[in-house]
Each structure stands twice: as structure tokens, then as C-alpha cells.
Amino acid sequence: MSAFQHLSVNQLIQMQQESGDIQVVDIRDNASFEAGHIPNSTNLTNENLASFIGNADMDHPLVVVCYHGISSQNAAQYLIEQGFDDVYSLDGGFQAWRDAN
């Protein structure tokens, strides 16, 4: 079994510019997601997790975002265990992305 990888905000921006196949999931609560999120990201919750896994392309890169880059590490590892091949945890989380943008 492979492990997730760490990704900086700059690396995420570069990946998004180079490929349209990147999936971004935001595991923050709905209110935080609604207040601001990375464009084209999906708010991944316990309620839509099974549906997301069933519909996602497991071969495309998947970036997991949380508040500060801590909780996303556990979620990223879980998604690896569910069969995703190329999973990243965004270092610094949404806070780092917002500060950079």
C-alpha cells in the first residue's frame, strides 16, 4: 500500500495550471467551505463520502484540504486505502492557500 504525499500551495497551483484532471476535496465543515474554498473543490463530508468514492476517478490526482494541513493527512491516508493512487495532503491547508491568493 502506498502513502499519501505532501503538497505545497505553490505545487498545487502549478499542478492546476498543467492539468485539468486534479480533484480537490475540502474536508472542512460546510459553513467554512461556503465562506471560502479553492475553486472547483468539493466539500467532502461523511454524508457524501461514499458517493464521492463511487463517482471519482481513482487514477487522477486527489488533493485533500483541511483548515491547516493536519486533518487532511488522515483523510488522505484513508483515501489511499480506498483505492486512490495519487493522493496529496495540502501543507498549511486552506489557510495557506488563502494567504497565497
Short mmCIF file of C-alpha atoms in Angstrom, two decimals:
data_model
loop_
_atom_site.label_atom_id
_atom_site.label_comp_id
_atom_site.label_asym_id
_atom_site.label_seq_id
_atom_site.Cartn_x
_atom_site.Cartn_y
_atom_site.Cartn_z
CA MET A 1 0.00 0.00 0.00
CA SER A 2 1.35 3.40 -0.90
CA ALA A 3 1.17 6.53 1.22
CA PHE A 4 -0.12 10.00 0.50
CA GLN A 5 2.28 12.79 -0.42
CA HIS A 6 2.63 16.31 0.93
CA LEU A 7 1.94 19.20 -1.42
CA SER A 8 2.71 22.90 -1.02
CA VAL A 9 0.35 25.62 -2.21
CA ASN A 10 2.81 26.53 -4.98
CA GLN A 11 2.93 22.91 -6.13
CA LEU A 12 -0.89 22.78 -6.18
CA ILE A 13 -1.09 25.95 -8.27
CA GLN A 14 1.49 24.52 -10.69
CA MET A 15 -0.39 21.20 -10.94
CA GLN A 16 -3.67 23.03 -11.63
CA GLN A 17 -2.03 25.06 -14.40
CA GLU A 18 -0.53 21.96 -16.01
CA SER A 19 -3.52 19.63 -15.80
CA GLY A 20 -7.28 19.86 -15.57
CA ASP A 21 -7.54 16.38 -14.11
CA ILE A 22 -6.81 17.28 -10.48
CA GLN A 23 -9.54 16.54 -7.96
CA VAL A 24 -9.57 18.74 -4.84
CA VAL A 25 -11.62 17.78 -1.79
CA ASP A 26 -12.11 20.09 1.17
CA ILE A 27 -12.91 18.31 4.43
CA ARG A 28 -13.71 21.43 6.45
CA ASP A 29 -17.22 21.96 7.81
CA ASN A 30 -19.89 23.18 5.40
CA ALA A 31 -20.04 26.72 6.81
CA SER A 32 -16.28 27.18 6.41
CA PHE A 33 -16.42 25.74 2.89
CA GLU A 34 -19.28 28.08 1.95
CA ALA A 35 -17.35 31.07 3.35
CA GLY A 36 -14.44 30.32 1.00
CA HIS A 37 -12.78 27.43 -0.77
CA ILE A 38 -10.37 26.56 -3.55
CA PRO A 39 -12.15 26.92 -6.92
CA ASN A 40 -13.60 23.66 -8.28
CA SER A 41 -13.10 21.85 -4.97
CA THR A 42 -15.69 19.51 -3.48
CA ASN A 43 -16.77 19.72 0.15
CA LEU A 44 -16.21 16.13 1.26
CA THR A 45 -18.29 15.12 4.28
CA ASN A 46 -19.33 11.89 5.94
CA GLU A 47 -22.67 12.26 4.15
CA ASN A 48 -21.23 12.36 0.60
CA LEU A 49 -18.05 10.28 1.10
CA ALA A 50 -19.41 7.01 -0.32
CA SER A 51 -20.93 8.80 -3.31
CA PHE A 52 -17.69 10.68 -3.97
CA ILE A 53 -15.62 7.50 -3.85
CA GLY A 54 -18.07 5.76 -6.16
CA ASN A 55 -18.01 8.55 -8.75
CA ALA A 56 -14.40 9.79 -8.55
CA ASP A 57 -11.66 8.86 -10.98
CA MET A 58 -9.22 6.93 -8.82
CA ASP A 59 -6.42 7.41 -11.37
CA HIS A 60 -6.45 11.23 -11.28
CA PRO A 61 -4.52 13.13 -8.62
CA LEU A 62 -6.56 13.87 -5.50
CA VAL A 63 -5.66 16.76 -3.17
CA VAL A 64 -7.15 16.83 0.33
CA VAL A 65 -7.56 20.22 2.02
CA CYS A 66 -8.47 21.00 5.64
CA TYR A 67 -8.01 24.07 7.84
CA HIS A 68 -4.25 23.95 8.46
CA GLY A 69 -2.96 20.74 6.84
CA ILE A 70 -3.26 18.41 9.84
CA SER A 71 -6.61 16.61 9.50
CA SER A 72 -6.11 16.26 5.76
CA GLN A 73 -3.24 13.85 6.38
CA ASN A 74 -5.52 11.25 7.99
CA ALA A 75 -8.16 11.77 5.31
CA ALA A 76 -5.55 11.42 2.57
CA GLN A 77 -4.31 8.15 4.03
CA TYR A 78 -7.90 6.88 4.27
CA LEU A 79 -8.50 7.72 0.60
CA ILE A 80 -5.31 5.85 -0.36
CA GLU A 81 -6.74 2.85 1.48
CA GLN A 82 -9.96 3.20 -0.53
CA GLY A 83 -8.06 2.74 -3.79
CA PHE A 84 -6.96 6.20 -4.92
CA ASP A 85 -3.48 6.03 -6.44
CA ASP A 86 -2.16 9.60 -6.29
CA VAL A 87 -3.27 11.40 -3.11
CA TYR A 88 -1.84 14.59 -1.59
CA SER A 89 -2.37 16.49 1.64
CA LEU A 90 -2.11 20.25 1.17
CA ASP A 91 0.51 21.56 3.61
CA GLY A 92 -0.87 24.51 5.55
CA GLY A 93 -4.41 23.71 4.41
CA PHE A 94 -6.92 26.25 3.19
CA GLN A 95 -5.32 28.91 5.39
CA ALA A 96 -2.06 28.64 3.42
CA TRP A 97 -3.94 28.67 0.11
CA ARG A 98 -5.95 31.77 1.14
CA ASP A 99 -2.79 33.55 2.33
CA ALA A 100 -1.12 32.84 -1.05
CA ASN A 101 -4.11 34.06 -3.03
#
